[in-house]
């Protein structure tokens, strides 16, 4: 698998500080070819020092990339399968999932401890993506999102952990009411806000050229799916400069529509 990647971020039209943090890493492995990790964290705008929370979370994933990922890729450290469906007899994705769930708890505890020592309340969403060969894994906490684009499809892969999404799921409000709800930024889950976090885990396969978009609510809130699909299908992502230009264009579009939050996107084209 080959990857083209880019990150774009903007502090927006009102806020003085960009509370978003993001990273993307690509590595060559001897056994599994190239692998990619993307992470986007949105520091909570209504809480203190959201930029500290998001940067600490991304730093933890960077450290995992250096130390945890090599352990996951080593056969002596991964879970053995009990069936014969995979001749390798190992499940690297399951090991990455296990490590990420522990990492989320570690980040959460670190933010709680940091806030307690400094008299602050810290919070951050996280959406992370890992791909190896033709498999992917996503972890989501909060309302940052992951989308998947092929030549013919556009799918939202994550489910918002928010008050408004919960109300939508229960049929208590309409999508239009959700868009205008004063509770649209209230989360049910985020890193650093409570003693435990319960991430959403999404797994899947990449059986055709695919573009993955990780984005904060500042980007997705004022964009329609039909505006994005054509521009982010794999054949439209010719190179990283083109991908960056598309992301910057989306950022300017949502700003022109009145978006005032920080705006960040991570694009990963898998081919």
mmCIF file of C-alpha atoms in Angstrom:
data_model
loop_
_atom_site.group_PDB
_atom_site.id
_atom_site.type_symbol
_atom_site.label_atom_id
_atom_site.label_comp_id
_atom_site.label_asym_id
_atom_site.label_seq_id
_atom_site.Cartn_x
_atom_site.Cartn_y
_atom_site.Cartn_z
ATOM 1 C CA UNK A 1 0.000 0.000 0.000
ATOM 2 C CA UNK A 2 1.226 3.496 -0.885
ATOM 3 C CA UNK A 3 0.096 6.646 0.922
ATOM 4 C CA UNK A 4 -0.173 10.330 0.099
ATOM 5 C CA UNK A 5 -0.799 12.530 3.149
ATOM 6 C CA UNK A 6 -1.309 16.139 4.193
ATOM 7 C CA UNK A 7 -2.489 18.225 7.157
ATOM 8 C CA UNK A 8 -4.089 21.681 7.117
ATOM 9 C CA UNK A 9 -5.161 23.736 10.132
ATOM 10 C CA UNK A 10 -6.499 27.229 10.752
ATOM 11 C CA UNK A 11 -7.273 29.009 14.018
ATOM 12 C CA UNK A 12 -10.442 30.430 12.497
ATOM 13 C CA UNK A 13 -11.866 33.921 12.428
ATOM 14 C CA UNK A 14 -12.462 34.542 16.153
ATOM 15 C CA UNK A 15 -10.217 32.517 18.427
ATOM 16 C CA UNK A 16 -6.735 33.747 19.253
ATOM 17 C CA UNK A 17 -5.355 30.254 19.862
ATOM 18 C CA UNK A 18 -5.568 27.137 17.725
ATOM 19 C CA UNK A 19 -6.587 24.362 20.122
ATOM 20 C CA UNK A 20 -6.389 21.631 17.474
ATOM 21 C CA UNK A 21 -3.420 19.282 17.104
ATOM 22 C CA UNK A 22 -2.741 16.684 14.422
ATOM 23 C CA UNK A 23 -0.087 14.378 13.064
ATOM 24 C CA UNK A 24 0.409 11.799 10.337
ATOM 25 C CA UNK A 25 3.273 9.294 10.150
ATOM 26 C CA UNK A 26 4.248 6.779 7.459
ATOM 27 C CA UNK A 27 6.784 4.016 8.054
ATOM 28 C CA UNK A 28 8.307 1.147 6.092
ATOM 29 C CA UNK A 29 8.196 -2.280 7.715
ATOM 30 C CA UNK A 30 10.065 -5.390 6.646
ATOM 31 C CA UNK A 31 7.102 -7.761 6.976
ATOM 32 C CA UNK A 32 4.080 -5.636 6.125
ATOM 33 C CA UNK A 33 5.219 -2.907 3.741
ATOM 34 C CA UNK A 34 4.278 0.688 4.439
ATOM 35 C CA UNK A 35 1.981 1.549 7.347
ATOM 36 C CA UNK A 36 0.337 4.880 8.190
ATOM 37 C CA UNK A 37 -0.942 6.497 11.388
ATOM 38 C CA UNK A 38 -3.041 9.670 11.466
ATOM 39 C CA UNK A 39 -4.335 11.461 14.575
ATOM 40 C CA UNK A 40 -6.484 14.558 15.031
ATOM 41 C CA UNK A 41 -7.335 16.068 18.435
ATOM 42 C CA UNK A 42 -9.640 19.022 19.057
ATOM 43 C CA UNK A 43 -8.960 20.775 22.359
ATOM 44 C CA UNK A 44 -12.240 21.722 23.923
ATOM 45 C CA UNK A 45 -13.017 25.363 23.233
ATOM 46 C CA UNK A 46 -15.266 25.777 26.254
ATOM 47 C CA UNK A 47 -12.632 24.463 28.667
ATOM 48 C CA UNK A 48 -9.300 25.878 29.840
ATOM 49 C CA UNK A 49 -6.102 25.150 27.937
ATOM 50 C CA UNK A 50 -7.617 22.981 25.237
ATOM 51 C CA UNK A 51 -4.438 23.364 23.213
ATOM 52 C CA UNK A 52 -2.481 21.694 26.030
ATOM 53 C CA UNK A 53 -4.893 18.750 26.095
ATOM 54 C CA UNK A 54 -4.811 18.188 22.338
ATOM 55 C CA UNK A 55 -1.029 18.531 22.060
ATOM 56 C CA UNK A 56 -0.461 16.108 24.959
ATOM 57 C CA UNK A 57 -2.728 13.575 23.271
ATOM 58 C CA UNK A 58 -0.933 13.846 19.932
ATOM 59 C CA UNK A 59 2.444 13.633 21.678
ATOM 60 C CA UNK A 60 1.316 10.380 23.300
ATOM 61 C CA UNK A 61 0.463 8.942 19.879
ATOM 62 C CA UNK A 62 3.827 10.078 18.534
ATOM 63 C CA UNK A 63 5.532 8.213 21.370
ATOM 64 C CA UNK A 64 3.367 5.172 20.634
ATOM 65 C CA UNK A 65 4.441 5.284 16.988
ATOM 66 C CA UNK A 66 8.090 5.089 18.068
ATOM 67 C CA UNK A 67 7.762 2.454 20.802
ATOM 68 C CA UNK A 68 4.346 0.786 20.797
ATOM 69 C CA UNK A 69 3.945 0.167 17.078
ATOM 70 C CA UNK A 70 7.212 -1.806 16.728
ATOM 71 C CA UNK A 71 6.053 -3.987 19.627
ATOM 72 C CA UNK A 72 2.721 -4.574 17.890
ATOM 73 C CA UNK A 73 4.496 -5.578 14.691
ATOM 74 C CA UNK A 74 6.720 -8.078 16.507
ATOM 75 C CA UNK A 75 5.309 -11.626 16.477
ATOM 76 C CA UNK A 76 6.390 -12.229 20.079
ATOM 77 C CA UNK A 77 4.108 -9.440 21.303
ATOM 78 C CA UNK A 78 0.876 -9.941 19.393
ATOM 79 C CA UNK A 79 -2.182 -12.063 20.088
ATOM 80 C CA UNK A 80 -2.141 -15.569 18.608
ATOM 81 C CA UNK A 81 -5.164 -16.593 16.600
ATOM 82 C CA UNK A 82 -6.871 -19.850 17.555
ATOM 83 C CA UNK A 83 -8.098 -20.682 14.049
ATOM 84 C CA UNK A 84 -6.280 -21.321 10.798
ATOM 85 C CA UNK A 85 -7.751 -18.408 8.851
ATOM 86 C CA UNK A 86 -4.420 -16.564 8.865
ATOM 87 C CA UNK A 87 -1.252 -18.538 8.293
ATOM 88 C CA UNK A 88 0.743 -15.940 10.206
ATOM 89 C CA UNK A 89 -1.108 -17.000 13.348
ATOM 90 C CA UNK A 90 -1.042 -13.442 14.694
ATOM 91 C CA UNK A 91 -3.455 -10.511 14.823
ATOM 92 C CA UNK A 92 -1.568 -7.242 14.678
ATOM 93 C CA UNK A 93 -4.721 -5.149 14.391
ATOM 94 C CA UNK A 94 -6.059 -6.643 17.602
ATOM 95 C CA UNK A 95 -2.798 -5.776 19.331
ATOM 96 C CA UNK A 96 -2.899 -2.185 18.040
ATOM 97 C CA UNK A 97 -6.493 -1.935 19.279
ATOM 98 C CA UNK A 98 -5.450 -3.215 22.717
ATOM 99 C CA UNK A 99 -2.575 -0.721 22.891
ATOM 100 C CA UNK A 100 -4.754 2.196 21.761
ATOM 101 C CA UNK A 101 -7.424 1.472 24.365
ATOM 102 C CA UNK A 102 -4.736 1.498 27.055
ATOM 103 C CA UNK A 103 -3.221 4.645 25.524
ATOM 104 C CA UNK A 104 -6.573 6.437 25.686
ATOM 105 C CA UNK A 105 -6.870 5.654 29.391
ATOM 106 C CA UNK A 106 -3.276 6.786 29.990
ATOM 107 C CA UNK A 107 -3.854 10.099 28.184
ATOM 108 C CA UNK A 108 -7.090 10.625 30.093
ATOM 109 C CA UNK A 109 -5.360 10.061 33.436
ATOM 110 C CA UNK A 110 -2.467 12.344 32.484
ATOM 111 C CA UNK A 111 -4.849 15.168 31.596
ATOM 112 C CA UNK A 112 -6.826 14.684 34.799
ATOM 113 C CA UNK A 113 -3.591 14.773 36.846
ATOM 114 C CA UNK A 114 -2.274 17.817 34.973
ATOM 115 C CA UNK A 115 -5.538 19.669 35.480
ATOM 116 C CA UNK A 116 -5.650 18.789 39.173
ATOM 117 C CA UNK A 117 -2.095 20.012 39.772
ATOM 118 C CA UNK A 118 -2.652 23.263 37.880
ATOM 119 C CA UNK A 119 -6.243 24.029 38.837
ATOM 120 C CA UNK A 120 -7.422 23.580 35.223
ATOM 121 C CA UNK A 121 -10.054 21.632 33.364
ATOM 122 C CA UNK A 122 -8.638 20.065 30.219
ATOM 123 C CA UNK A 123 -10.429 18.280 27.416
ATOM 124 C CA UNK A 124 -9.823 16.968 23.916
ATOM 125 C CA UNK A 125 -11.474 14.811 21.316
ATOM 126 C CA UNK A 126 -9.398 12.270 19.413
ATOM 127 C CA UNK A 127 -9.886 10.438 16.147
ATOM 128 C CA UNK A 128 -7.009 8.176 15.109
ATOM 129 C CA UNK A 129 -6.448 6.009 12.023
ATOM 130 C CA UNK A 130 -4.025 3.134 11.412
ATOM 131 C CA UNK A 131 -3.676 1.206 8.152
ATOM 132 C CA UNK A 132 -1.514 -1.807 7.327
ATOM 133 C CA UNK A 133 -1.713 -3.789 4.095
ATOM 134 C CA UNK A 134 -5.462 -3.711 3.333
ATOM 135 C CA UNK A 135 -6.819 -3.354 6.875
ATOM 136 C CA UNK A 136 -7.574 -0.256 8.944
ATOM 137 C CA UNK A 137 -8.434 0.600 12.542
ATOM 138 C CA UNK A 138 -10.036 3.800 13.849
ATOM 139 C CA UNK A 139 -10.491 4.991 17.427
ATOM 140 C CA UNK A 140 -12.891 7.829 18.172
ATOM 141 C CA UNK A 141 -13.628 9.774 21.358
ATOM 142 C CA UNK A 142 -15.828 12.852 21.028
ATOM 143 C CA UNK A 143 -17.126 14.472 17.848
ATOM 144 C CA UNK A 144 -14.145 14.700 15.543
ATOM 145 C CA UNK A 145 -14.829 12.471 12.566
ATOM 146 C CA UNK A 146 -13.363 10.015 10.070
ATOM 147 C CA UNK A 147 -14.751 9.779 6.533
ATOM 148 C CA UNK A 148 -13.928 7.292 3.777
ATOM 149 C CA UNK A 149 -14.062 8.215 0.082
ATOM 150 C CA UNK A 150 -13.780 5.818 -2.865
ATOM 151 C CA UNK A 151 -14.530 6.547 -6.510
ATOM 152 C CA UNK A 152 -18.220 5.822 -5.954
ATOM 153 C CA UNK A 153 -18.903 6.124 -2.209
ATOM 154 C CA UNK A 154 -18.670 8.589 0.658
ATOM 155 C CA UNK A 155 -19.111 7.143 4.151
ATOM 156 C CA UNK A 156 -18.866 8.592 7.642
ATOM 157 C CA UNK A 157 -16.999 5.928 9.608
ATOM 158 C CA UNK A 158 -17.304 7.342 13.124
ATOM 159 C CA UNK A 159 -20.331 8.150 15.260
ATOM 160 C CA UNK A 160 -20.318 11.359 17.283
ATOM 161 C CA UNK A 161 -20.256 10.929 21.050
ATOM 162 C CA UNK A 162 -22.291 14.075 21.668
ATOM 163 C CA UNK A 163 -25.558 15.175 23.247
ATOM 164 C CA UNK A 164 -27.028 16.227 19.909
ATOM 165 C CA UNK A 165 -26.103 12.927 18.210
ATOM 166 C CA UNK A 166 -27.679 11.021 21.087
ATOM 167 C CA UNK A 167 -30.866 13.043 20.653
ATOM 168 C CA UNK A 168 -30.816 12.337 16.915
ATOM 169 C CA UNK A 169 -30.338 8.634 17.531
ATOM 170 C CA UNK A 170 -33.342 8.608 19.838
ATOM 171 C CA UNK A 171 -35.500 10.529 17.368
ATOM 172 C CA UNK A 172 -35.941 13.486 19.701
ATOM 173 C CA UNK A 173 -34.799 16.111 17.183
ATOM 174 C CA UNK A 174 -34.478 16.443 13.414
ATOM 175 C CA UNK A 175 -31.160 16.963 11.563
ATOM 176 C CA UNK A 176 -32.109 20.599 10.977
ATOM 177 C CA UNK A 177 -32.833 21.081 14.682
ATOM 178 C CA UNK A 178 -29.514 19.410 15.487
ATOM 179 C CA UNK A 179 -27.652 21.840 13.242
ATOM 180 C CA UNK A 180 -29.102 24.802 15.130
ATOM 181 C CA UNK A 181 -29.095 23.283 18.611
ATOM 182 C CA UNK A 182 -27.362 25.288 21.364
ATOM 183 C CA UNK A 183 -26.066 21.919 22.630
ATOM 184 C CA UNK A 184 -24.282 20.991 19.390
ATOM 185 C CA UNK A 185 -20.840 21.292 21.017
ATOM 186 C CA UNK A 186 -21.696 19.383 24.211
ATOM 187 C CA UNK A 187 -19.888 16.032 24.312
ATOM 188 C CA UNK A 188 -20.733 12.791 26.082
ATOM 189 C CA UNK A 189 -17.098 11.680 25.897
ATOM 190 C CA UNK A 190 -13.739 13.415 25.699
ATOM 191 C CA UNK A 191 -10.228 12.891 27.016
ATOM 192 C CA UNK A 192 -9.595 14.557 30.368
ATOM 193 C CA UNK A 193 -13.140 15.206 31.533
ATOM 194 C CA UNK A 194 -13.975 12.119 33.595
ATOM 195 C CA UNK A 195 -12.360 9.121 35.242
ATOM 196 C CA UNK A 196 -13.064 6.727 32.375
ATOM 197 C CA UNK A 197 -13.352 7.000 28.600
ATOM 198 C CA UNK A 198 -15.151 4.574 26.312
ATOM 199 C CA UNK A 199 -13.780 4.867 22.776
ATOM 200 C CA UNK A 200 -15.591 3.846 19.642
ATOM 201 C CA UNK A 201 -13.525 1.360 17.616
ATOM 202 C CA UNK A 202 -14.053 0.921 13.865
ATOM 203 C CA UNK A 203 -12.296 -1.681 11.729
ATOM 204 C CA UNK A 204 -12.449 -2.333 8.017
ATOM 205 C CA UNK A 205 -10.673 -3.250 4.803
ATOM 206 C CA UNK A 206 -9.215 -1.167 1.996
ATOM 207 C CA UNK A 207 -9.940 -3.221 -1.114
ATOM 208 C CA UNK A 208 -9.828 -0.320 -3.585
ATOM 209 C CA UNK A 209 -8.170 3.111 -3.738
ATOM 210 C CA UNK A 210 -9.488 5.072 -0.759
ATOM 211 C CA UNK A 211 -9.125 8.534 0.753
ATOM 212 C CA UNK A 212 -9.543 8.972 4.501
ATOM 213 C CA UNK A 213 -10.425 12.371 5.985
ATOM 214 C CA UNK A 214 -9.964 13.021 9.697
ATOM 215 C CA UNK A 215 -11.538 16.328 10.707
ATOM 216 C CA UNK A 216 -12.708 18.357 13.687
ATOM 217 C CA UNK A 217 -16.233 19.719 13.980
ATOM 218 C CA UNK A 218 -15.015 23.084 12.764
ATOM 219 C CA UNK A 219 -14.511 21.525 9.329
ATOM 220 C CA UNK A 220 -17.442 19.133 8.955
ATOM 221 C CA UNK A 221 -20.149 21.287 10.539
ATOM 222 C CA UNK A 222 -20.734 23.603 7.569
ATOM 223 C CA UNK A 223 -19.876 21.298 4.655
ATOM 224 C CA UNK A 224 -22.302 19.082 2.731
ATOM 225 C CA UNK A 225 -21.275 15.599 1.663
ATOM 226 C CA UNK A 226 -21.915 16.320 -2.024
ATOM 227 C CA UNK A 227 -19.456 19.237 -1.891
ATOM 228 C CA UNK A 228 -16.664 17.015 -0.638
ATOM 229 C CA UNK A 229 -17.097 13.611 -2.301
ATOM 230 C CA UNK A 230 -15.978 14.503 -5.801
ATOM 231 C CA UNK A 231 -12.976 16.489 -4.668
ATOM 232 C CA UNK A 232 -11.659 13.787 -2.305
ATOM 233 C CA UNK A 233 -12.168 10.639 -4.366
ATOM 234 C CA UNK A 234 -8.777 8.950 -4.862
ATOM 235 C CA UNK A 235 -8.456 9.831 -8.551
ATOM 236 C CA UNK A 236 -8.891 13.511 -7.623
ATOM 237 C CA UNK A 237 -6.052 13.325 -5.077
ATOM 238 C CA UNK A 238 -3.307 13.287 -7.697
ATOM 239 C CA UNK A 239 -0.544 14.417 -5.342
ATOM 240 C CA UNK A 240 -0.041 15.908 -1.895
ATOM 241 C CA UNK A 241 -0.073 19.485 -3.210
ATOM 242 C CA UNK A 242 -3.492 18.895 -4.770
ATOM 243 C CA UNK A 243 -4.763 17.352 -1.541
ATOM 244 C CA UNK A 244 -3.516 20.337 0.455
ATOM 245 C CA UNK A 245 -5.175 22.740 -1.971
ATOM 246 C CA UNK A 246 -8.496 20.918 -1.563
ATOM 247 C CA UNK A 247 -8.306 21.039 2.225
ATOM 248 C CA UNK A 248 -7.414 24.719 2.239
ATOM 249 C CA UNK A 249 -10.364 25.354 -0.059
ATOM 250 C CA UNK A 250 -12.733 23.595 2.352
ATOM 251 C CA UNK A 251 -11.350 25.664 5.223
ATOM 252 C CA UNK A 252 -12.005 28.917 3.367
ATOM 253 C CA UNK A 253 -15.506 27.719 2.462
ATOM 254 C CA UNK A 254 -16.564 27.024 6.039
ATOM 255 C CA UNK A 255 -15.050 30.312 7.219
ATOM 256 C CA UNK A 256 -17.068 32.157 4.584
ATOM 257 C CA UNK A 257 -20.180 30.427 5.931
ATOM 258 C CA UNK A 258 -19.620 31.754 9.421
ATOM 259 C CA UNK A 259 -17.618 28.991 11.096
ATOM 260 C CA UNK A 260 -15.692 30.563 13.992
ATOM 261 C CA UNK A 261 -14.056 27.490 15.535
ATOM 262 C CA UNK A 262 -10.566 26.160 14.850
ATOM 263 C CA UNK A 263 -10.549 24.128 11.630
ATOM 264 C CA UNK A 264 -8.286 21.124 10.972
ATOM 265 C CA UNK A 265 -8.203 18.238 8.522
ATOM 266 C CA UNK A 266 -5.902 15.279 7.875
ATOM 267 C CA UNK A 267 -6.042 13.587 4.453
ATOM 268 C CA UNK A 268 -4.644 10.110 3.788
ATOM 269 C CA UNK A 269 -4.949 8.674 0.279
ATOM 270 C CA UNK A 270 -4.394 4.885 0.231
ATOM 271 C CA UNK A 271 -3.627 3.214 -3.093
#
